[in-house]
PDB file of C-alpha atoms in Angstrom:
ATOM      1  CA  MET L   1      27.401 102.480  69.013  1.00 45.00           C
ATOM      2  CA  SER L   2      26.945 100.214  71.963  1.00 43.00           C
ATOM      3  CA  SER L   3      29.686  98.392  73.670  1.00 43.00           C
ATOM      4  CA  VAL L   4      29.801  95.286  75.826  1.00 42.00           C
ATOM      5  CA  GLN L   5      31.095  95.971  79.125  1.00 45.00           C
ATOM      6  CA  SER L   6      33.095  93.487  81.038  1.00 45.00           C
ATOM      7  CA  ASP L   7      32.171  92.824  84.623  1.00 48.00           C
ATOM      8  CA  GLY L   8      35.768  92.119  85.174  1.00 48.00           C
ATOM      9  CA  THR L   9      35.212  88.542  86.218  1.00 49.00           C
ATOM     10  CA  GLY L  10      35.688  86.787  82.825  1.00 53.00           C
ATOM     11  CA  ASN L  11      31.984  85.864  82.434  1.00 56.00           C
ATOM     12  CA  THR L  12      31.815  87.705  79.167  1.00 56.00           C
ATOM     13  CA  GLY L  13      34.127  85.155  77.492  1.00 58.00           C
ATOM     14  CA  LYS L  14      32.121  82.254  78.833  1.00 59.00           C
ATOM     15  CA  ARG L  15      28.872  83.618  77.509  1.00 61.00           C
ATOM     16  CA  ARG L  16      30.394  84.031  74.098  1.00 62.00           C
ATOM     17  CA  SER L  17      31.636  80.452  74.094  1.00 62.00           C
ATOM     18  CA  ARG L  18      28.191  79.110  75.031  1.00 67.00           C
ATOM     19  CA  LEU L  19      26.513  81.240  72.346  1.00 61.00           C
ATOM     20  CA  LEU L  20      28.928  79.938  69.717  1.00 62.00           C
ATOM     21  CA  ALA L  21      28.289  76.359  70.819  1.00 64.00           C
ATOM     22  CA  ILE L  22      24.530  76.900  70.552  1.00 67.00           C
ATOM     23  CA  ILE L  23      24.884  78.341  67.044  1.00 67.00           C
ATOM     24  CA  ILE L  24      27.039  75.413  65.954  1.00 68.00           C
ATOM     25  CA  ALA L  25      24.519  72.956  67.405  1.00 62.00           C
ATOM     26  CA  VAL L  26      21.636  74.660  65.637  1.00 55.00           C
ATOM     27  CA  VAL L  27      23.527  74.584  62.346  1.00 57.00           C
ATOM     28  CA  ALA L  28      24.366  70.895  62.857  1.00 60.00           C
ATOM     29  CA  LEU L  29      20.706  70.095  63.573  1.00 61.00           C
ATOM     30  CA  ALA L  30      19.643  71.952  60.416  1.00 61.00           C
ATOM     31  CA  VAL L  31      22.160  70.040  58.303  1.00 55.00           C
ATOM     32  CA  ALA L  32      21.063  66.752  59.844  1.00 58.00           C
ATOM     33  CA  ALA L  33      17.387  67.518  59.211  1.00 56.00           C
ATOM     34  CA  ALA L  34      18.110  68.406  55.585  1.00 57.00           C
ATOM     35  CA  ALA L  35      20.033  65.185  55.109  1.00 56.00           C
ATOM     36  CA  LEU L  36      17.215  63.189  56.684  1.00 50.00           C
ATOM     37  CA  PHE L  37      14.630  64.876  54.398  1.00 51.00           C
ATOM     38  CA  VAL L  38      16.701  63.926  51.352  1.00 50.00           C
ATOM     39  CA  ALA L  39      17.232  60.366  52.596  1.00 51.00           C
ATOM     40  CA  LEU L  40      13.559  59.691  53.310  1.00 52.00           C
ATOM     41  CA  ARG L  41      10.598  60.317  51.012  1.00 52.00           C
ATOM     42  CA  PRO L  42       7.469  61.884  52.385  1.00 52.00           C
ATOM     43  CA  ASP L  43       5.694  58.498  51.916  1.00 54.00           C
ATOM     44  CA  GLY L  44       8.401  56.813  53.972  1.00 51.00           C
ATOM     45  CA  SER L  45      10.109  54.964  51.115  1.00 52.00           C
ATOM     46  CA  ALA L  46      13.886  54.960  50.991  1.00 51.00           C
ATOM     47  CA  ALA L  47      15.687  57.035  48.399  1.00 50.00           C
ATOM     48  CA  GLY L  48      17.691  53.986  47.315  1.00 49.00           C
ATOM     49  CA  ASP L  49      14.560  52.172  46.252  1.00 50.00           C
ATOM     50  CA  ALA L  50      14.162  51.580  42.493  1.00 46.00           C
ATOM     51  CA  GLU L  51      12.336  54.350  40.729  1.00 48.00           C
ATOM     52  CA  THR L  52      10.366  51.923  38.576  1.00 48.00           C
ATOM     53  CA  THR L  53       7.177  50.332  39.777  1.00 49.00           C
ATOM     54  CA  PRO L  54       6.818  46.541  39.815  1.00 50.00           C
ATOM     55  CA  SER L  55       5.637  45.195  36.502  1.00 51.00           C
ATOM     56  CA  ALA L  56       2.040  44.165  36.400  1.00 50.00           C
ATOM     57  CA  ALA L  57       1.242  40.426  36.496  1.00 50.00           C
ATOM     58  CA  PRO L  58       0.454  39.043  33.064  1.00 51.00           C
ATOM     59  CA  ALA L  59      -3.215  39.224  32.270  1.00 52.00           C
ATOM     60  CA  ALA L  60      -5.001  35.924  32.568  1.00 50.00           C
ATOM     61  CA  THR L  61      -6.179  34.482  29.282  1.00 52.00           C
ATOM     62  CA  GLU L  62      -9.616  33.063  28.791  1.00 53.00           C
ATOM     63  CA  THR L  63      -8.331  29.504  28.785  1.00 52.00           C
ATOM     64  CA  GLU L  64      -5.300  28.153  30.549  1.00 54.00           C
ATOM     65  CA  ALA L  65      -2.695  26.602  28.287  1.00 50.00           C
ATOM     66  CA  THR L  66      -2.785  22.850  28.569  1.00 54.00           C
ATOM     67  CA  PRO L  67      -0.030  20.414  27.772  1.00 54.00           C
ATOM     68  CA  GLU L  68      -0.240  18.945  24.320  1.00 57.00           C
ATOM     69  CA  GLU L  69      -2.356  15.823  24.361  1.00 57.00           C
ATOM     70  CA  THR L  70      -0.776  12.703  22.960  1.00 59.00           C
ATOM     71  CA  VAL L  71      -2.917  11.552  20.088  1.00 58.00           C
ATOM     72  CA  LEU L  72      -2.882   7.790  19.823  1.00 63.00           C
ATOM     73  CA  ALA L  73      -2.946   6.514  16.258  1.00 64.00           C
ATOM     74  CA  SER L  74      -6.270   4.873  15.610  1.00 65.00           C
ATOM     75  CA  PRO L  75      -5.974   1.281  14.393  1.00 69.00           C
ATOM     76  CA  GLU L  76      -6.366   0.648  10.696  1.00 73.00           C
ATOM     77  CA  PRO L  77     -10.007  -0.146   9.958  1.00 69.00           C
ATOM     78  CA  GLU L  78     -10.399  -3.802   9.168  1.00 75.00           C
ATOM     79  CA  GLU L  79     -11.673  -4.611   5.733  1.00 72.00           C
ATOM     80  CA  PRO L  80     -15.039  -6.292   5.899  1.00 71.00           C
ATOM     81  CA  ALA L  81     -14.790 -10.010   5.383  1.00 71.00           C
ATOM     82  CA  ALA L  82     -16.082 -11.241   2.056  1.00 65.00           C
ATOM     83  CA  PRO L  83     -19.428 -12.955   2.485  1.00 67.00           C
ATOM     84  CA  GLU L  84     -19.342 -16.734   2.407  1.00 75.00           C
ATOM     85  CA  PRO L  85     -20.620 -18.076  -0.932  1.00 80.00           C
ATOM     86  CA  ALA L  86     -23.736 -20.199  -1.158  1.00 95.00           C
ATOM     87  CA  SER L  87     -23.385 -23.764  -2.391  1.00 96.00           C
ATOM     88  CA  TYR L  88     -25.388 -26.347  -4.305  1.00 97.00           C
ATOM     89  CA  THR L  89     -25.221 -30.154  -4.253  1.00 96.00           C
ATOM     90  CA  THR L  90     -26.716 -32.200  -7.083  1.00 92.00           C
ATOM     91  CA  ALA L  91     -29.631 -34.467  -6.216  1.00 90.00           C
ATOM     92  CA  ASP L  92     -27.545 -37.621  -6.716  1.00 85.00           C
ATOM     93  CA  GLY L  93     -25.037 -36.343  -4.143  1.00 88.00           C
ATOM     94  CA  MET L  94     -22.165 -36.588  -6.621  1.00 86.00           C
ATOM     95  CA  LEU L  95     -21.219 -32.961  -7.291  1.00 90.00           C
ATOM     96  CA  LYS L  96     -21.104 -29.722  -5.323  1.00 93.00           C
ATOM     97  CA  PHE L  97     -20.164 -26.161  -6.264  1.00 96.00           C
ATOM     98  CA  ASP L  98     -20.189 -22.702  -4.699  1.00 97.00           C
ATOM     99  CA  HIS L  99     -21.891 -19.650  -6.169  1.00 97.00           C
ATOM    100  CA  PRO L 100     -22.248 -15.977  -5.167  1.00 97.00           C
ATOM    101  CA  ILE L 101     -24.969 -15.027  -2.708  1.00 96.00           C
ATOM    102  CA  GLY L 102     -27.901 -13.667  -4.689  1.00 95.00           C
ATOM    103  CA  TRP L 103     -27.467 -16.143  -7.532  1.00 97.00           C
ATOM    104  CA  THR L 104     -30.044 -18.918  -7.819  1.00 97.00           C
ATOM    105  CA  VAL L 105     -29.871 -22.525  -9.023  1.00 97.00           C
ATOM    106  CA  GLN L 106     -33.053 -23.594 -10.807  1.00 95.00           C
ATOM    107  CA  PRO L 107     -34.228 -26.109 -13.439  1.00 92.00           C
ATOM    108  CA  LEU L 108     -32.751 -25.331 -16.842  1.00 89.00           C
ATOM    109  CA  SER L 109     -35.307 -23.590 -19.008  1.00 76.00           C
ATOM    110  CA  SER L 110     -33.328 -23.323 -22.228  1.00 66.00           C
ATOM    111  CA  PRO L 111     -33.407 -25.870 -25.087  1.00 61.00           C
ATOM    112  CA  SER L 112     -29.904 -27.006 -24.026  1.00 60.00           C
ATOM    113  CA  LYS L 113     -31.401 -29.629 -21.740  1.00 58.00           C
ATOM    114  CA  ASP L 114     -32.882 -31.423 -24.762  1.00 65.00           C
ATOM    115  CA  THR L 115     -29.599 -31.479 -26.702  1.00 66.00           C
ATOM    116  CA  TYR L 116     -28.175 -34.484 -24.861  1.00 65.00           C
ATOM    117  CA  ASN L 117     -29.579 -37.856 -23.906  1.00 66.00           C
ATOM    118  CA  GLN L 118     -29.229 -37.330 -20.182  1.00 71.00           C
ATOM    119  CA  THR L 119     -30.606 -39.079 -17.116  1.00 79.00           C
ATOM    120  CA  GLY L 120     -29.325 -36.690 -14.493  1.00 84.00           C
ATOM    121  CA  GLU L 121     -30.082 -33.056 -13.778  1.00 89.00           C
ATOM    122  CA  ALA L 122     -30.390 -30.044 -16.046  1.00 90.00           C
ATOM    123  CA  LEU L 123     -29.847 -26.841 -14.068  1.00 93.00           C
ATOM    124  CA  GLU L 124     -29.023 -23.210 -14.664  1.00 95.00           C
ATOM    125  CA  VAL L 125     -27.456 -20.628 -12.365  1.00 97.00           C
ATOM    126  CA  VAL L 126     -29.002 -17.176 -12.749  1.00 97.00           C
ATOM    127  CA  ASN L 127     -27.890 -13.875 -11.257  1.00 97.00           C
ATOM    128  CA  ALA L 128     -30.075 -11.378  -9.394  1.00 96.00           C
ATOM    129  CA  ASP L 129     -31.239  -9.937 -12.744  1.00 95.00           C
ATOM    130  CA  GLY L 130     -32.396 -13.332 -14.003  1.00 94.00           C
ATOM    131  CA  GLN L 131     -29.560 -13.681 -16.537  1.00 95.00           C
ATOM    132  CA  THR L 132     -28.105 -17.166 -16.971  1.00 95.00           C
ATOM    133  CA  MET L 133     -24.534 -17.332 -15.706  1.00 97.00           C
ATOM    134  CA  ALA L 134     -23.953 -21.067 -16.282  1.00 97.00           C
ATOM    135  CA  GLU L 135     -25.639 -24.361 -17.152  1.00 94.00           C
ATOM    136  CA  LEU L 136     -25.005 -27.714 -15.436  1.00 93.00           C
ATOM    137  CA  ILE L 137     -26.156 -30.902 -17.136  1.00 90.00           C
ATOM    138  CA  THR L 138     -25.339 -34.253 -15.529  1.00 88.00           C
ATOM    139  CA  GLY L 139     -25.956 -37.843 -16.511  1.00 85.00           C
ATOM    140  CA  VAL L 140     -24.640 -37.462 -20.068  1.00 83.00           C
ATOM    141  CA  VAL L 141     -21.924 -39.154 -22.103  1.00 74.00           C
ATOM    142  CA  THR L 142     -19.469 -36.376 -22.853  1.00 67.00           C
ATOM    143  CA  GLY L 143     -17.915 -35.527 -26.160  1.00 62.00           C
ATOM    144  CA  PHE L 144     -17.240 -32.603 -28.438  1.00 61.00           C
ATOM    145  CA  VAL L 145     -18.299 -31.495 -31.844  1.00 59.00           C
ATOM    146  CA  ALA L 146     -15.932 -30.384 -34.584  1.00 63.00           C
ATOM    147  CA  VAL L 147     -16.893 -27.467 -36.809  1.00 67.00           C
ATOM    148  CA  GLN L 148     -15.006 -27.471 -40.080  1.00 70.00           C
ATOM    149  CA  GLY L 149     -13.192 -24.373 -41.324  1.00 77.00           C
ATOM    150  CA  VAL L 150     -13.644 -22.197 -38.226  1.00 87.00           C
ATOM    151  CA  PRO L 151     -10.522 -21.034 -36.303  1.00 92.00           C
ATOM    152  CA  TYR L 152     -10.253 -21.987 -32.635  1.00 92.00           C
ATOM    153  CA  VAL L 153      -9.137 -19.325 -30.090  1.00 93.00           C
ATOM    154  CA  GLU L 154      -8.243 -19.878 -26.435  1.00 94.00           C
ATOM    155  CA  PHE L 155      -8.567 -16.883 -24.070  1.00 96.00           C
ATOM    156  CA  ASP L 156      -8.076 -18.528 -20.649  1.00 97.00           C
ATOM    157  CA  TYR L 157      -7.075 -21.948 -19.320  1.00 95.00           C
ATOM    158  CA  GLU L 158      -6.481 -23.160 -15.746  1.00 95.00           C
ATOM    159  CA  PRO L 159      -6.419 -26.733 -14.371  1.00 92.00           C
ATOM    160  CA  ILE L 160      -8.773 -27.645 -11.498  1.00 90.00           C
ATOM    161  CA  PRO L 161      -6.738 -29.918  -9.185  1.00 79.00           C
ATOM    162  CA  GLY L 162      -9.730 -30.588  -6.921  1.00 76.00           C
ATOM    163  CA  LEU L 163     -11.791 -32.159  -9.688  1.00 81.00           C
ATOM    164  CA  GLU L 164     -10.591 -35.586 -10.778  1.00 71.00           C
ATOM    165  CA  ASP L 165     -11.614 -36.848 -14.173  1.00 62.00           C
ATOM    166  CA  LYS L 166     -12.682 -40.463 -13.690  1.00 61.00           C
ATOM    167  CA  GLU L 167     -11.543 -41.364 -17.183  1.00 59.00           C
ATOM    168  CA  SER L 168      -7.952 -42.219 -16.292  1.00 57.00           C
ATOM    169  CA  GLY L 169      -6.978 -42.897 -19.899  1.00 58.00           C
ATOM    170  CA  ARG L 170      -6.852 -39.177 -20.688  1.00 55.00           C
ATOM    171  CA  GLY L 171      -4.322 -38.554 -17.932  1.00 57.00           C
ATOM    172  CA  GLU L 172      -5.218 -34.900 -17.443  1.00 69.00           C
ATOM    173  CA  ALA L 173      -7.139 -33.158 -14.676  1.00 77.00           C
ATOM    174  CA  PRO L 174     -10.206 -31.245 -15.771  1.00 88.00           C
ATOM    175  CA  ALA L 175      -9.569 -27.552 -16.351  1.00 93.00           C
ATOM    176  CA  PHE L 176     -11.448 -24.315 -16.696  1.00 96.00           C
ATOM    177  CA  VAL L 177     -11.293 -22.952 -20.223  1.00 95.00           C
ATOM    178  CA  PHE L 178     -12.586 -19.829 -21.955  1.00 97.00           C
ATOM    179  CA  HIS L 179     -12.442 -20.410 -25.686  1.00 95.00           C
ATOM    180  CA  GLY L 180     -14.255 -19.611 -28.887  1.00 93.00           C
ATOM    181  CA  LEU L 181     -14.741 -20.288 -32.571  1.00 92.00           C
ATOM    182  CA  ASP L 182     -14.255 -17.298 -34.848  1.00 93.00           C
ATOM    183  CA  HIS L 183     -17.268 -17.489 -37.146  1.00 90.00           C
ATOM    184  CA  ALA L 184     -17.773 -14.892 -39.859  1.00 89.00           C
ATOM    185  CA  ALA L 185     -20.837 -13.610 -37.980  1.00 90.00           C
ATOM    186  CA  GLY L 186     -18.932 -13.357 -34.676  1.00 92.00           C
ATOM    187  CA  PHE L 187     -17.497 -15.523 -31.943  1.00 94.00           C
ATOM    188  CA  GLU L 188     -19.249 -18.573 -30.536  1.00 93.00           C
ATOM    189  CA  ALA L 189     -17.615 -18.750 -27.118  1.00 95.00           C
ATOM    190  CA  ASP L 190     -17.797 -20.837 -23.967  1.00 94.00           C
ATOM    191  CA  MET L 191     -16.688 -20.603 -20.373  1.00 97.00           C
ATOM    192  CA  ALA L 192     -16.547 -24.273 -19.459  1.00 94.00           C
ATOM    193  CA  ILE L 193     -14.956 -27.190 -17.650  1.00 93.00           C
ATOM    194  CA  THR L 194     -13.180 -29.566 -19.963  1.00 90.00           C
ATOM    195  CA  GLY L 195     -11.704 -32.991 -19.310  1.00 86.00           C
ATOM    196  CA  TRP L 196     -10.334 -33.331 -22.805  1.00 83.00           C
ATOM    197  CA  GLY L 197      -7.026 -31.639 -22.302  1.00 83.00           C
ATOM    198  CA  ARG L 198      -5.747 -28.396 -23.696  1.00 87.00           C
ATOM    199  CA  GLN L 199      -6.458 -27.558 -27.311  1.00 84.00           C
ATOM    200  CA  THR L 200      -3.454 -25.961 -29.003  1.00 83.00           C
ATOM    201  CA  ASP L 201      -4.290 -26.151 -32.711  1.00 84.00           C
ATOM    202  CA  PRO L 202      -5.875 -22.835 -33.820  1.00 87.00           C
ATOM    203  CA  GLU L 203      -7.289 -24.558 -36.903  1.00 83.00           C
ATOM    204  CA  SER L 204      -8.905 -27.473 -35.045  1.00 80.00           C
ATOM    205  CA  ALA L 205     -12.320 -25.807 -34.995  1.00 79.00           C
ATOM    206  CA  VAL L 206     -13.593 -27.580 -31.852  1.00 82.00           C
ATOM    207  CA  LEU L 207     -14.874 -26.492 -28.436  1.00 82.00           C
ATOM    208  CA  PRO L 208     -13.905 -29.516 -26.333  1.00 81.00           C
ATOM    209  CA  HIS L 209     -15.608 -29.419 -22.949  1.00 83.00           C
ATOM    210  CA  GLY L 210     -17.369 -31.732 -20.519  1.00 83.00           C
ATOM    211  CA  PHE L 211     -15.920 -34.294 -18.093  1.00 82.00           C
ATOM    212  CA  GLU L 212     -16.748 -37.846 -16.983  1.00 76.00           C
ATOM    213  CA  PHE L 213     -17.334 -39.287 -13.535  1.00 70.00           C
ATOM    214  CA  ILE L 214     -18.599 -42.723 -14.544  1.00 66.00           C
ATOM    215  CA  PRO L 215     -16.359 -43.718 -17.485  1.00 63.00           C
ATOM    216  CA  GLY L 216     -18.253 -44.254 -20.708  1.00 60.00           C
ATOM    217  CA  THR L 217     -21.706 -43.893 -19.177  1.00 62.00           C
ATOM    218  CA  SER L 218     -22.021 -40.707 -17.150  1.00 74.00           C
ATOM    219  CA  GLY L 219     -20.497 -37.297 -17.359  1.00 84.00           C
ATOM    220  CA  ALA L 220     -21.413 -33.648 -17.057  1.00 88.00           C
ATOM    221  CA  PHE L 221     -21.228 -30.296 -18.726  1.00 90.00           C
ATOM    222  CA  PHE L 222     -20.730 -27.123 -16.701  1.00 94.00           C
ATOM    223  CA  ASN L 223     -20.456 -24.166 -19.039  1.00 94.00           C
ATOM    224  CA  ARG L 224     -21.689 -20.756 -20.049  1.00 96.00           C
ATOM    225  CA  PRO L 225     -22.310 -20.507 -23.795  1.00 94.00           C
ATOM    226  CA  MET L 226     -22.057 -17.079 -25.393  1.00 95.00           C
ATOM    227  CA  GLY L 227     -22.920 -15.860 -28.845  1.00 95.00           C
ATOM    228  CA  PRO L 228     -22.236 -12.543 -30.598  1.00 95.00           C
ATOM    229  CA  ASP L 229     -25.529 -11.160 -29.229  1.00 94.00           C
ATOM    230  CA  THR L 230     -25.113 -12.301 -25.607  1.00 95.00           C
ATOM    231  CA  VAL L 231     -25.361  -9.275 -23.323  1.00 94.00           C
ATOM    232  CA  LEU L 232     -22.008  -8.722 -21.584  1.00 97.00           C
ATOM    233  CA  PRO L 233     -21.011  -5.916 -19.184  1.00 97.00           C
ATOM    234  CA  VAL L 234     -18.498  -4.392 -21.603  1.00 98.00           C
ATOM    235  CA  ASP L 235     -18.430  -1.509 -24.072  1.00 97.00           C
ATOM    236  CA  PRO L 236     -21.165  -2.385 -26.615  1.00 95.00           C
ATOM    237  CA  ALA L 237     -19.001  -0.977 -29.379  1.00 96.00           C
ATOM    238  CA  LEU L 238     -16.506  -3.818 -28.918  1.00 96.00           C
ATOM    239  CA  THR L 239     -16.756  -6.871 -31.150  1.00 95.00           C
ATOM    240  CA  GLY L 240     -14.831 -10.058 -31.848  1.00 95.00           C
ATOM    241  CA  ALA L 241     -11.847 -11.051 -29.719  1.00 95.00           C
ATOM    242  CA  PRO L 242     -11.462  -7.570 -28.068  1.00 97.00           C
ATOM    243  CA  ARG L 243     -15.008  -7.915 -26.713  1.00 97.00           C
ATOM    244  CA  LEU L 244     -14.230 -11.252 -25.072  1.00 97.00           C
ATOM    245  CA  GLU L 245     -10.860 -10.074 -23.775  1.00 97.00           C
ATOM    246  CA  ALA L 246     -12.575  -7.073 -22.149  1.00 98.00           C
ATOM    247  CA  TYR L 247     -15.138  -9.417 -20.595  1.00 98.00           C
ATOM    248  CA  MET L 248     -12.324 -11.313 -18.841  1.00 98.00           C
ATOM    249  CA  GLN L 249     -11.572  -8.165 -16.799  1.00 98.00           C
ATOM    250  CA  THR L 250     -15.105  -7.885 -15.398  1.00 98.00           C
ATOM    251  CA  GLU L 251     -16.305  -8.989 -11.970  1.00 98.00           C
ATOM    252  CA  GLU L 252     -18.974 -11.157 -13.598  1.00 98.00           C
ATOM    253  CA  TYR L 253     -16.384 -13.189 -15.476  1.00 98.00           C
ATOM    254  CA  LYS L 254     -14.295 -13.667 -12.320  1.00 98.00           C
ATOM    255  CA  GLU L 255     -17.341 -14.823 -10.340  1.00 98.00           C
ATOM    256  CA  ILE L 256     -18.358 -17.359 -12.993  1.00 98.00           C
ATOM    257  CA  LYS L 257     -14.800 -18.703 -13.233  1.00 98.00           C
ATOM    258  CA  ALA L 258     -14.550 -19.043  -9.431  1.00 97.00           C
ATOM    259  CA  MET L 259     -17.900 -20.859  -9.376  1.00 97.00           C
ATOM    260  CA  MET L 260     -16.846 -23.348 -12.043  1.00 97.00           C
ATOM    261  CA  MET L 261     -13.465 -23.981 -10.438  1.00 95.00           C
ATOM    262  CA  SER L 262     -15.162 -24.731  -7.095  1.00 95.00           C
ATOM    263  CA  LEU L 263     -16.883 -27.816  -8.583  1.00 93.00           C
ATOM    264  CA  ARG L 264     -15.853 -30.996  -6.758  1.00 90.00           C
ATOM    265  CA  PHE L 265     -16.875 -34.614  -6.375  1.00 86.00           C
ATOM    266  CA  LEU L 266     -18.467 -35.665  -3.086  1.00 86.00           C
ATOM    267  CA  GLN L 267     -18.037 -39.411  -3.786  1.00 77.00           C
TER     268      GLN L 267
END
């Protein structure tokens, strides 16, 4: 067993004190180094930093979102204007009427032109298919014929304010009329202009039509005569009054009526 000898000067105590101080310093340095290792990561990041990694930026889509475009309401399409009708003026310059484009005014080819003693014109208005839509005969003395024992039926009646009957004694403006006589074999019907006033007696058995523009000497007929066999754009199974009532709903009927009601005097 060894022993530490004292040199008798007190140096032994001093050496011990310095040794203890060195040991304490070494321990302190070790503690400090350990604390520093804990505080700092090997990659230099601080221990207090968040453990999670920053979230990745959202992946770009193929097309960037664009603000919604304001869709302006398109204006309502305008309906095409109806074509202007054609017109015809009689050779004497007295009468004028309008008719649909595609219809033609030509000399009357039917026997009707020989029925009356007339000095004016005998014309017919035909459609694009060559079917007669109306007849106009001028230069005649107007009148009507009574047929005994045949009932009279009126389907349509409308005054024509723009057409003045020159025979003032009757006191009524000419009118458009669609009327017929109910024969046993079927209706004899007419779309016509009449200056004879409205017929109200169903047993009168007359088709009064025609109008005057030189009293007692000159008048005109503007009408479309129809018999039971006249081709009409309606159900062929219909007969009698239902057939004529159905015809009133057709475009052809409306065009003929408009044409007749457009008739006017030019002088």
